[in-house]
mmCIF file of C-alpha atoms and ligand atoms in Angstrom:
data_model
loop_
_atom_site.group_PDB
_atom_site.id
_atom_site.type_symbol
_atom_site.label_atom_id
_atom_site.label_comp_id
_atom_site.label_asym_id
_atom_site.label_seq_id
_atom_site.Cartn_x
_atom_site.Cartn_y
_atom_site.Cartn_z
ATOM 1 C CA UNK E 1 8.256 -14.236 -25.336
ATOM 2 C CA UNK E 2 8.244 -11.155 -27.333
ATOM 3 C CA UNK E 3 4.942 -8.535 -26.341
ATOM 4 C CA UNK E 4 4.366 -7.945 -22.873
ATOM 5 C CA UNK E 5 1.844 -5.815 -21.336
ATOM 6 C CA UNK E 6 1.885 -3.439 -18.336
ATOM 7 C CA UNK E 7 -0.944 -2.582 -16.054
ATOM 8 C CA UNK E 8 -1.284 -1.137 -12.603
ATOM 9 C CA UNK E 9 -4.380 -2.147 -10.472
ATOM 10 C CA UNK E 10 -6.302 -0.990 -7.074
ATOM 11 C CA UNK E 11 -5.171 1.706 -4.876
ATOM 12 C CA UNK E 12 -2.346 3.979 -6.654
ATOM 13 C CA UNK E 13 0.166 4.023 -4.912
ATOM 14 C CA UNK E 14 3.783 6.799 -4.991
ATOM 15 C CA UNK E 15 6.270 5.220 -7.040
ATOM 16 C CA UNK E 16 4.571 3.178 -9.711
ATOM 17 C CA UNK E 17 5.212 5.263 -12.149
ATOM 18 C CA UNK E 18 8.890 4.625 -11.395
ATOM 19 C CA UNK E 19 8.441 1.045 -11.472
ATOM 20 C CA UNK E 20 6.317 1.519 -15.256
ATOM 21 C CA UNK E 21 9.638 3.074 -16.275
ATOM 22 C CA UNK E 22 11.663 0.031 -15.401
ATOM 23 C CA UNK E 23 9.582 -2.607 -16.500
ATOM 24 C CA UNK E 24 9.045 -0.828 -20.142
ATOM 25 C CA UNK E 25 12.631 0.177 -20.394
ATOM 26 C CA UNK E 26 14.174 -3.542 -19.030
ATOM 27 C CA UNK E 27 11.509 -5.036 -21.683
ATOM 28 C CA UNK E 28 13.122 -3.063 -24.505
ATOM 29 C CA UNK E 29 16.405 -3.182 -23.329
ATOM 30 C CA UNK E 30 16.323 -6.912 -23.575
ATOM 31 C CA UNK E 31 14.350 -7.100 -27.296
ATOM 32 C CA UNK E 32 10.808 -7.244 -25.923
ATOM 33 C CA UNK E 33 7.437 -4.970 -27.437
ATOM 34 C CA UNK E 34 6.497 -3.049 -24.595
ATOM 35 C CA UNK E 35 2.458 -2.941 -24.282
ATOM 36 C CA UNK E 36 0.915 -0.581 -21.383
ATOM 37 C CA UNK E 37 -2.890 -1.682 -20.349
ATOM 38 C CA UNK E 38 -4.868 1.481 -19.281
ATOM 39 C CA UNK E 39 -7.232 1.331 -16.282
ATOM 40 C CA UNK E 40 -6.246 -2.338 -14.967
ATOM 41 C CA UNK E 41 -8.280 -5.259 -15.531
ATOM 42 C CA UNK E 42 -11.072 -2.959 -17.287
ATOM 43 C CA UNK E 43 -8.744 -1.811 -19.944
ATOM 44 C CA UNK E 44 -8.016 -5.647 -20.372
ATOM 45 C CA UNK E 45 -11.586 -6.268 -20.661
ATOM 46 C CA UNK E 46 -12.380 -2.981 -23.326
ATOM 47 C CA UNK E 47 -8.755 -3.541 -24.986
ATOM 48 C CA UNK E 48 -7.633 0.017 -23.709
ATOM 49 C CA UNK E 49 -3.826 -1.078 -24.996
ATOM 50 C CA UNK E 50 -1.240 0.792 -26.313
ATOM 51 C CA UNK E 51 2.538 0.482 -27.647
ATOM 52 C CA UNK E 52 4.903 2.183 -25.090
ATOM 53 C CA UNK E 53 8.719 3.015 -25.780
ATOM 54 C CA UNK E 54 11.610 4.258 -24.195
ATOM 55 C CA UNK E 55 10.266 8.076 -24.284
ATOM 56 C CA UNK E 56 6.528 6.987 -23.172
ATOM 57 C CA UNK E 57 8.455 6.950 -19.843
ATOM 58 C CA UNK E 58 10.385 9.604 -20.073
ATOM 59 C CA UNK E 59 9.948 12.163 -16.972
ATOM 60 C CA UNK E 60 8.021 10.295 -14.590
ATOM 61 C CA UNK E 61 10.208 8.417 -11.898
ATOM 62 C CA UNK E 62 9.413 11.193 -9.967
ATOM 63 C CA UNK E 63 5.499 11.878 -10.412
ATOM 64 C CA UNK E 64 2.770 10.120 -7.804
ATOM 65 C CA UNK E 65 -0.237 8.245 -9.237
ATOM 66 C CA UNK E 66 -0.230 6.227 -12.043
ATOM 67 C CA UNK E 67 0.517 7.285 -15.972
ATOM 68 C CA UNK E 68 -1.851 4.282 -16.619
ATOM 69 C CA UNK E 69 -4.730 4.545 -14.386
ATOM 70 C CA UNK E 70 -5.585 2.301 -12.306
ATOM 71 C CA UNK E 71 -9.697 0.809 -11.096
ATOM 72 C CA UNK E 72 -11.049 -1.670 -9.276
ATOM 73 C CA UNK E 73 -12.818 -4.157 -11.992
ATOM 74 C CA UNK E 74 -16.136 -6.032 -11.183
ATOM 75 C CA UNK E 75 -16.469 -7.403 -14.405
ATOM 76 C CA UNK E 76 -12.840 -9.159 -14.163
ATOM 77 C CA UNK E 77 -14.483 -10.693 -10.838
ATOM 78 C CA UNK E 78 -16.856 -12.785 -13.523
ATOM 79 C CA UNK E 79 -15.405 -16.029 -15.806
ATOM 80 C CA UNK E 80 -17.432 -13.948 -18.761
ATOM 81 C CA UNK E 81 -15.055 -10.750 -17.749
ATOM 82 C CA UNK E 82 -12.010 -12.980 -17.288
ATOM 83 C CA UNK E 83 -13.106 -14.880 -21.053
ATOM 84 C CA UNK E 84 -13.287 -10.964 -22.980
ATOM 85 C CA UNK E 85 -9.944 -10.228 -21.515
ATOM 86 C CA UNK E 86 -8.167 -13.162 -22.339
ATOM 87 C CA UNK E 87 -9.795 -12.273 -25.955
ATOM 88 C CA UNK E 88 -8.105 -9.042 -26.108
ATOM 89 C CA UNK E 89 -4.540 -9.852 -25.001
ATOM 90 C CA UNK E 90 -4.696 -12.657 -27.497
ATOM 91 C CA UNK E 91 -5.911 -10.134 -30.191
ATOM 92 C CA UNK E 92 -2.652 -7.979 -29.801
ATOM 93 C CA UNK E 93 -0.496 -11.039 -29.252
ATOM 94 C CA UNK E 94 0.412 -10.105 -25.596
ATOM 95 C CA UNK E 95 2.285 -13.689 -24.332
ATOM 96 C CA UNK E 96 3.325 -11.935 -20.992
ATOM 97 C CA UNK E 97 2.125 -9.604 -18.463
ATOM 98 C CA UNK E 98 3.399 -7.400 -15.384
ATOM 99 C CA UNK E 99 1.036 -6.617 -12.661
ATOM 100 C CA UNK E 100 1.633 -3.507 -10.391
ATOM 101 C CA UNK E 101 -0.661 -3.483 -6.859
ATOM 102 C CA UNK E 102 -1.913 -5.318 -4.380
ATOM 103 C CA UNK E 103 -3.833 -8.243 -2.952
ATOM 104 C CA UNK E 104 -7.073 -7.508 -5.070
ATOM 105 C CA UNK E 105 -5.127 -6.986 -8.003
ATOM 106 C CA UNK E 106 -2.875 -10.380 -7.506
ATOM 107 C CA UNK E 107 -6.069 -12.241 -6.282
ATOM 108 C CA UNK E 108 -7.423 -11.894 -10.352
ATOM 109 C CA UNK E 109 -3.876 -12.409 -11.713
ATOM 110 C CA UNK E 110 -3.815 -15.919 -9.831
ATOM 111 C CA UNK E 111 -7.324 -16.770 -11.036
ATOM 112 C CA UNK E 112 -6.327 -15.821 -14.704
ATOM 113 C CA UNK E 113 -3.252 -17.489 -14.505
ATOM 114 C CA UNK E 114 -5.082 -20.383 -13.667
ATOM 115 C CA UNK E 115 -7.406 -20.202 -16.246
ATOM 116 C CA UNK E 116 -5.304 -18.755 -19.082
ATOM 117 C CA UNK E 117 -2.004 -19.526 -17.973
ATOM 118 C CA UNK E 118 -0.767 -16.053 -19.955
ATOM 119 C CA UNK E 119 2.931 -15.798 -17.345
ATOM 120 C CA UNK E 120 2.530 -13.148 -15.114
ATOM 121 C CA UNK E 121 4.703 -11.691 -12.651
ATOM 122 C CA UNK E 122 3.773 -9.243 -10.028
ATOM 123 C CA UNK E 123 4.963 -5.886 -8.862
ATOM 124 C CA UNK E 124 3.469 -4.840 -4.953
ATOM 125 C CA UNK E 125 2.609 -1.248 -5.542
ATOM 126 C CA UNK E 126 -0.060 -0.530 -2.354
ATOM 127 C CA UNK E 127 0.859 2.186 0.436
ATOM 128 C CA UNK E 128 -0.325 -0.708 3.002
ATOM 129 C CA UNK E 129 2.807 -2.775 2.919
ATOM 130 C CA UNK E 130 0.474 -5.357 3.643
ATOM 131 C CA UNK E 131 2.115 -7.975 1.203
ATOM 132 C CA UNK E 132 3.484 -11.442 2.211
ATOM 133 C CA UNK E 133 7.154 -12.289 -0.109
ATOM 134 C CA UNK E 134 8.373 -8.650 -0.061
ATOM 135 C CA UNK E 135 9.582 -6.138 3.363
ATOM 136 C CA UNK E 136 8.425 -3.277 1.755
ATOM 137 C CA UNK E 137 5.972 -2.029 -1.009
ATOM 138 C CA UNK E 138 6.262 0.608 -3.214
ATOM 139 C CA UNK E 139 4.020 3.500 -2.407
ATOM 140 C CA UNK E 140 4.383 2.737 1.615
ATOM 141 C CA UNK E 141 7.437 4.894 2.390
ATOM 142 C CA UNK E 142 5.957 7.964 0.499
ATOM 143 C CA UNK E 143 2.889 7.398 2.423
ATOM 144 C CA UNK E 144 4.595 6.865 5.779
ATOM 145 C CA UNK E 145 6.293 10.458 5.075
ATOM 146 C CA UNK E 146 2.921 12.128 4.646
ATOM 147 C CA UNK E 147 1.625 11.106 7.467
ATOM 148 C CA UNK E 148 4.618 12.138 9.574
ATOM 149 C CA UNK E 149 4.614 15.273 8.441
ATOM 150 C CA UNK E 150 0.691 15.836 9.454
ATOM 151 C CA UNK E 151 0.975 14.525 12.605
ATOM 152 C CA UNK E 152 4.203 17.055 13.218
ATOM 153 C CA UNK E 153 2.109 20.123 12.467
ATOM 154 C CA UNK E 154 -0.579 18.228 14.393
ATOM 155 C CA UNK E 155 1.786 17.906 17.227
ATOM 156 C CA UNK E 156 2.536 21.950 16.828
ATOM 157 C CA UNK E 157 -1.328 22.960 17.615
ATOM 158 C CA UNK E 158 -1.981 20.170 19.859
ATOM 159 C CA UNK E 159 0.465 21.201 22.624
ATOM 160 C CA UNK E 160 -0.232 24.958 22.044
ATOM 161 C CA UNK E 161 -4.178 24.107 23.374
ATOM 162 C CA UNK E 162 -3.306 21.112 25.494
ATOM 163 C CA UNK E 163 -5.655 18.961 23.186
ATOM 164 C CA UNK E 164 -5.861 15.199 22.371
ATOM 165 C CA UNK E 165 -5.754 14.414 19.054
ATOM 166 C CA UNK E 166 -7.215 11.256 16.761
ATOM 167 C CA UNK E 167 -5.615 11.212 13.566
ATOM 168 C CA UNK E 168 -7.112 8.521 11.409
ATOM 169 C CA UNK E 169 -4.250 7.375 8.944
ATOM 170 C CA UNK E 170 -5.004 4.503 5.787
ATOM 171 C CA UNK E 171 -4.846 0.836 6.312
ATOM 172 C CA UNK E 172 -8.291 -1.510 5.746
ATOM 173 C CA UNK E 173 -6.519 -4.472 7.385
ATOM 174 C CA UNK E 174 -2.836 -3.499 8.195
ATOM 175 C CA UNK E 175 -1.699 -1.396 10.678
ATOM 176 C CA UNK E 176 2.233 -0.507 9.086
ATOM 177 C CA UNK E 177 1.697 3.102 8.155
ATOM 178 C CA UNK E 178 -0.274 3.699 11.854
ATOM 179 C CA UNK E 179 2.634 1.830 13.472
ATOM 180 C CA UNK E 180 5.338 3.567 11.440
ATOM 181 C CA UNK E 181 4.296 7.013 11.554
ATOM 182 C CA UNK E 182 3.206 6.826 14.913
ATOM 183 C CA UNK E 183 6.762 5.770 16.463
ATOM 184 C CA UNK E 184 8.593 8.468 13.875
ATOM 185 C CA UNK E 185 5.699 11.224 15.122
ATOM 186 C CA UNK E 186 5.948 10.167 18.976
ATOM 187 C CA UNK E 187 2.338 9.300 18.929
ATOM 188 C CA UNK E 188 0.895 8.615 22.438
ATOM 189 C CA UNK E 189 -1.040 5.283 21.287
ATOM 190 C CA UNK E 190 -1.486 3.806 17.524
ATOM 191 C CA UNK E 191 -4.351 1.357 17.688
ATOM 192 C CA UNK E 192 -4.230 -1.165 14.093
ATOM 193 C CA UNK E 193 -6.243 -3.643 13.440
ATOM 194 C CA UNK E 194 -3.505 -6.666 14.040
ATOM 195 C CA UNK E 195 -4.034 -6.160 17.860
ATOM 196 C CA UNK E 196 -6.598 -5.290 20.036
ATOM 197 C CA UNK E 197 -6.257 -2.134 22.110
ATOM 198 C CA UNK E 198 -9.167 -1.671 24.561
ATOM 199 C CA UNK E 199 -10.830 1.672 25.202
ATOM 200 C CA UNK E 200 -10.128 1.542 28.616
ATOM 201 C CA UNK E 201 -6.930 1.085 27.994
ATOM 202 C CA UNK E 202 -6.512 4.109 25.464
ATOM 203 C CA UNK E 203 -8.323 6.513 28.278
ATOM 204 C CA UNK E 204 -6.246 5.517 31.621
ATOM 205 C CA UNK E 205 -3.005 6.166 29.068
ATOM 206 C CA UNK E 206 -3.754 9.765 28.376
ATOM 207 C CA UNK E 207 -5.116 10.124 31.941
ATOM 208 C CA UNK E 208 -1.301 8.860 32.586
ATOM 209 C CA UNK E 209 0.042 10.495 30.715
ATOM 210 C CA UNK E 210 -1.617 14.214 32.038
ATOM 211 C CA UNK E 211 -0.528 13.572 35.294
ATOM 212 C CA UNK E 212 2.864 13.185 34.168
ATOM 213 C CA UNK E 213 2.613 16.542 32.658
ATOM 214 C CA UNK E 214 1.869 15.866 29.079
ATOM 215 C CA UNK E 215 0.782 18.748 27.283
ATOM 216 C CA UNK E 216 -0.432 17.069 24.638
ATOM 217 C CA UNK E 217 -1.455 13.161 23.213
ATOM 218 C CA UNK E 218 -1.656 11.936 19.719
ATOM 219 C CA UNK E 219 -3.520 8.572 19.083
ATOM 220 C CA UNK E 220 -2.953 7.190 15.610
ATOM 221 C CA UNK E 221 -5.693 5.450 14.471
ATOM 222 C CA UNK E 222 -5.703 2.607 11.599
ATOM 223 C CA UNK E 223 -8.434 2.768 9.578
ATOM 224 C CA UNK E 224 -9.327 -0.961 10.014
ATOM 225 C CA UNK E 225 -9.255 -0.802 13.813
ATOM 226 C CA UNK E 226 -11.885 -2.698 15.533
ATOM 227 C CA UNK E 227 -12.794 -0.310 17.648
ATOM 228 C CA UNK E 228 -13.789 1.978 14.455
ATOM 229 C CA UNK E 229 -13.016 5.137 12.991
ATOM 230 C CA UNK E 230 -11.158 7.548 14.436
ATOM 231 C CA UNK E 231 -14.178 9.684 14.859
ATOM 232 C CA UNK E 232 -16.464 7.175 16.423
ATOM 233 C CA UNK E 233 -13.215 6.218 19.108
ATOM 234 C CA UNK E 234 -12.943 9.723 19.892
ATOM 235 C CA UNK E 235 -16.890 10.002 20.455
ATOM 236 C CA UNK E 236 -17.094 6.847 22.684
ATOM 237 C CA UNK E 237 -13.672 7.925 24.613
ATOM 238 C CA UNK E 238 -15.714 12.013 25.596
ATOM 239 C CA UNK E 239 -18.467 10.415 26.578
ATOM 240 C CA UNK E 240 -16.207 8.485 28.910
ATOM 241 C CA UNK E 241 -14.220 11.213 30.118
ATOM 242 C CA UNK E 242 -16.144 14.772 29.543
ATOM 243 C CA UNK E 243 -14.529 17.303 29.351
ATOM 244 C CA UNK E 244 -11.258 16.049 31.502
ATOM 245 C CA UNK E 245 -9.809 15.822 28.288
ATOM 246 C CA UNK E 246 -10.002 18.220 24.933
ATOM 247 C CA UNK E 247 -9.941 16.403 22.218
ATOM 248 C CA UNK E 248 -10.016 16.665 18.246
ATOM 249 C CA UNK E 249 -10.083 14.484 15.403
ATOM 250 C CA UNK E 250 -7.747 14.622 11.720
ATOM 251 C CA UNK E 251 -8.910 11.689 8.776
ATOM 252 C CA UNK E 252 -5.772 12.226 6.392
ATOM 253 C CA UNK E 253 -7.175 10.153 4.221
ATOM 254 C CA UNK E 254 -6.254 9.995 0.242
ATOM 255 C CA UNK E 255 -3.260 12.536 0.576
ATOM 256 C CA UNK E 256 -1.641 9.778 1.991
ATOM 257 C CA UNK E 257 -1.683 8.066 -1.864
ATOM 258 C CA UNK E 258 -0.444 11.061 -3.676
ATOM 259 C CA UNK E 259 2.509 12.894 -4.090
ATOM 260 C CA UNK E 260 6.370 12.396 -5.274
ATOM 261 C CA UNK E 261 7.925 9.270 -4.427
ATOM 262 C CA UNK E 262 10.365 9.415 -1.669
ATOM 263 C CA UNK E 263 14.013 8.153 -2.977
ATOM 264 C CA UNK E 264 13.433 4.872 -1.218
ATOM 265 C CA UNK E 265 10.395 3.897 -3.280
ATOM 266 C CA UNK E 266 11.740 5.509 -6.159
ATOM 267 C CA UNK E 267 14.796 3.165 -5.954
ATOM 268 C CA UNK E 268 12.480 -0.043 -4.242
ATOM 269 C CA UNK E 269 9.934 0.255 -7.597
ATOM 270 C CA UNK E 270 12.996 0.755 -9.811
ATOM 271 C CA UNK E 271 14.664 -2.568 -8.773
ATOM 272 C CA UNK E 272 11.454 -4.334 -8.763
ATOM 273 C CA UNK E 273 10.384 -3.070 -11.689
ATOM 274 C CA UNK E 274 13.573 -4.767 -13.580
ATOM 275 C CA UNK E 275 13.661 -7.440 -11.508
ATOM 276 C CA UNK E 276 9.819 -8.246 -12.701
ATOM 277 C CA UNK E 277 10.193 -8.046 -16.185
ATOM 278 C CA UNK E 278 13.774 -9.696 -16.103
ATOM 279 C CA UNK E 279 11.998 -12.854 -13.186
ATOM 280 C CA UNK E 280 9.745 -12.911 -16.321
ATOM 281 C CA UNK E 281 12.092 -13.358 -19.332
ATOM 282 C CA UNK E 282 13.523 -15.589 -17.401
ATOM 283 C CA UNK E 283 10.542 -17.710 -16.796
ATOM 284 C CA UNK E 284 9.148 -16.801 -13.695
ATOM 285 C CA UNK E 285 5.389 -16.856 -13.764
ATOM 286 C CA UNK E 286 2.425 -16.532 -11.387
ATOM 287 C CA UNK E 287 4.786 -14.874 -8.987
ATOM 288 C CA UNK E 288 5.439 -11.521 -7.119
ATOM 289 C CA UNK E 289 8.966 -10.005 -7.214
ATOM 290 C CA UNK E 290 9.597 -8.492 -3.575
ATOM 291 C CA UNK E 291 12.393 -7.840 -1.547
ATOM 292 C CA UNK E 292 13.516 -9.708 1.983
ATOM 293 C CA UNK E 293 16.800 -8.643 3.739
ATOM 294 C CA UNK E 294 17.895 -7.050 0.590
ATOM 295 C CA UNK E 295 17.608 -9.879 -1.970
ATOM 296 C CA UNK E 296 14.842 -9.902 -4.821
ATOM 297 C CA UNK E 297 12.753 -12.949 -4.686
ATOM 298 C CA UNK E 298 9.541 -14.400 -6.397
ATOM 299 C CA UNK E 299 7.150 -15.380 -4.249
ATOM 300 C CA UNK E 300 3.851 -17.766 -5.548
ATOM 301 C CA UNK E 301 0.825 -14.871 -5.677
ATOM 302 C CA UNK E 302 -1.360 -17.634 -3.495
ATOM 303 C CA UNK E 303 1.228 -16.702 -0.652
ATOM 304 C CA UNK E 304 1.164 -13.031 -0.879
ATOM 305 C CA UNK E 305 -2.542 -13.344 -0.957
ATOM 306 C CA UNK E 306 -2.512 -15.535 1.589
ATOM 307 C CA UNK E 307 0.101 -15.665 4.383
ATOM 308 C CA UNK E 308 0.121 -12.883 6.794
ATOM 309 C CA UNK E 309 2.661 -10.620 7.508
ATOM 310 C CA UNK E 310 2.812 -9.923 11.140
ATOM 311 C CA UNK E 311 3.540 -6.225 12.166
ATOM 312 C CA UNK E 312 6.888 -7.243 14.462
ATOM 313 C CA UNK E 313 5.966 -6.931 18.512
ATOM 314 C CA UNK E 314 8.878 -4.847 19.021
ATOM 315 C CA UNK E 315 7.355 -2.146 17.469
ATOM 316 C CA UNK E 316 4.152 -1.780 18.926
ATOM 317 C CA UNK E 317 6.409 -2.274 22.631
ATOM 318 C CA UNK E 318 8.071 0.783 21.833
ATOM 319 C CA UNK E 319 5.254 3.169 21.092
ATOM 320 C CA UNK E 320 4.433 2.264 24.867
ATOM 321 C CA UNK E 321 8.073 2.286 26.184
ATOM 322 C CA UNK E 322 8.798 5.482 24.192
ATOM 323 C CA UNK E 323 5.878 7.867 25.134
ATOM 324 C CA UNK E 324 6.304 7.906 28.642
HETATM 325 O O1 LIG W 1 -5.206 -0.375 -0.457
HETATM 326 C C1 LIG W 1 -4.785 0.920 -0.267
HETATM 327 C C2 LIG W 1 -5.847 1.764 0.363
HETATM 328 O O2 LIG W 1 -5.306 3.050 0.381
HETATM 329 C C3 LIG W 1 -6.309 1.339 1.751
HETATM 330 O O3 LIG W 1 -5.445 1.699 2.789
HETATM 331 C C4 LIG W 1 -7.638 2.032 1.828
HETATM 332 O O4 LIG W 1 -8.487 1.399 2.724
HETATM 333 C C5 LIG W 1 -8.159 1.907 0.440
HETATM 334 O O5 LIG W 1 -7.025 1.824 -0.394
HETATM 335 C C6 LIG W 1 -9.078 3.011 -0.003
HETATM 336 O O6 LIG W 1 -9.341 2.844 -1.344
HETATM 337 P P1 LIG W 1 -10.343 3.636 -2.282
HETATM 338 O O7 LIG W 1 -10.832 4.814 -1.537
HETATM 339 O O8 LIG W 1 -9.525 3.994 -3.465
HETATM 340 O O9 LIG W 1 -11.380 2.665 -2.634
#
């Protein structure tokens, strides 16, 4: 193997520019070319591709987003797409590639791999931690630290007006940031789309919790819940209890995917990073790298597309235990 390419895909997430620096720098560091792909799977597909060395790097372990863009690629979705970008990689000699991002993006690196069989081995940059084969993934710390700190100031005008509030945090089919932030911000109730919590349910606990003198409630709110959106929860839940309760409605939404890396994912994306493009000098291929209790491991992309990972019971027991 001697040219690999880089690319980050999907949903930026904090920290991949940290794990960019350790892939390109463990490439050179071990003899490789060092090739960064611009804009994902499109910049396959158009042959966006340029030569990266040690001081294309320098000065971003600690910026948010992505020094190499990132989109969402219908074409790639088609064989014709998948046929052009094969094309291109061939035309600059790339035998080797490193994905940064998430299902979506590992979902068209198994495909190609199947196809093509270029080696590829994966990096999970998505704030959703939603990943089977790794306990965290970069980008979800960082975004777990936003959120906390909204729902604290949240917290601050909440109990000043005695008010209810729904604050709508990310997560299209995972609950982890809503669980996370909601036990580190005291939240009342965090409803995720993993488990079903009832309206009724959600009223007759802030009704509880008034009459135990609560002066104020926080609900965190998934995005993927299937009850809705935080707004349409808190519509159904007035109409159910007028004006007994005041309550308000926050959608963080995409601050939650920006800003400086916390130093966990800094470090998390740094060891990953190496342990990607070293897993792939070493002939690991059609893998991710992630980390379990500690250790790096590869796990087969069809798993971490596949095989769920459970948000642990515990957790969701002691947003109920906690908030009393
Ligand atoms: O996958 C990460 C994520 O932030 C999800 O939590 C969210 O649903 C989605 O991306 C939003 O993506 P976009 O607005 O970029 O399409």
């Amino acid at each position: 193997m001697k040219k690999v390419a880089i690319f980050t895909s999907g949903g930026d997430a904090p920290g991949m520019n940290a794990c960019i620096r350790a892939v390109v720098r463990g490439g050179i560091y071990h003899g490789l070319d060092m090739y960064g792909i611009v804009r994902g799977y499109s910049g396959m597909i158009s042959g966006d591709i340029k030569k990266m060395d040690s001081r294309s790097v320098s000065n971003i372990v600690q910026r948010g987003g992505t020094v190499l863009k990132s989109a969402r690629s219908m074409e790639f979705m088609t064989p014709e797409g998948r046929k052009k970008a094969y094309d291109t990689l061939m035309s600059h000699g790339i035998d080797g590639l490193i994905a940064i991002g998430g299902n979506g993006t590992f979902t068209g690196a198994e495909v190609f791999f199947n196809e093509y069989q270029i080696p590829t081995v994966g990096c999970p940059g998505t704030i959703d931690n939603d990943l089977y084969g790794t306990d965290y993934t970069i980008g979800f710390d960082t975004a777990v630290n936003t959120s906390l700190e909204a729902i604290d100031k949240i917290r601050d005008t909440a109990d000043s007006h005695d008010r209810v509030f729904f604050i709508e945090v990310m997560g299209r089919d995972s609950g982890y940031i809503a669980i996370q932030s909601g036990i580190g911000g005291g939240a009342e109730i965090v409803m995720v789309p993993e488990t079903h919590t009832p309206l009724k349910k959600v009223i007759s606990t802030l009704k509880d919790g008034w009459k135990r003198s609560k002066s104020s409630s926080i609900v965190v709110v998934a995005e993927g819940d299937e009850e809705g959106h935080a707004p349409e929860i808190a519509e159904k839940i007035k109409k159910q209890v007028g004006d007994k309760l005041d309550i308000r409605v926050t959608t963080l939404g995409h601050i939650q995917r920006g800003g400086g890396p916390t130093a966990y994912d800094r470090i998390l994306a740094s060891r990953l990073g190496l342990g990607a493009i070293e897993g792939l000098i070493n002939g690991e291929k059609n893998v991710m790298a992630g980390i379990v209790n500690n250790n790096l491991v590869y796990t087969p992309f069809i798993d971490t597309i596949q095989r769920p990972k459970p948000i642990h019971e515990d957790l969701l027991r002691m947003v109920h235990i906690l908030s009393i």
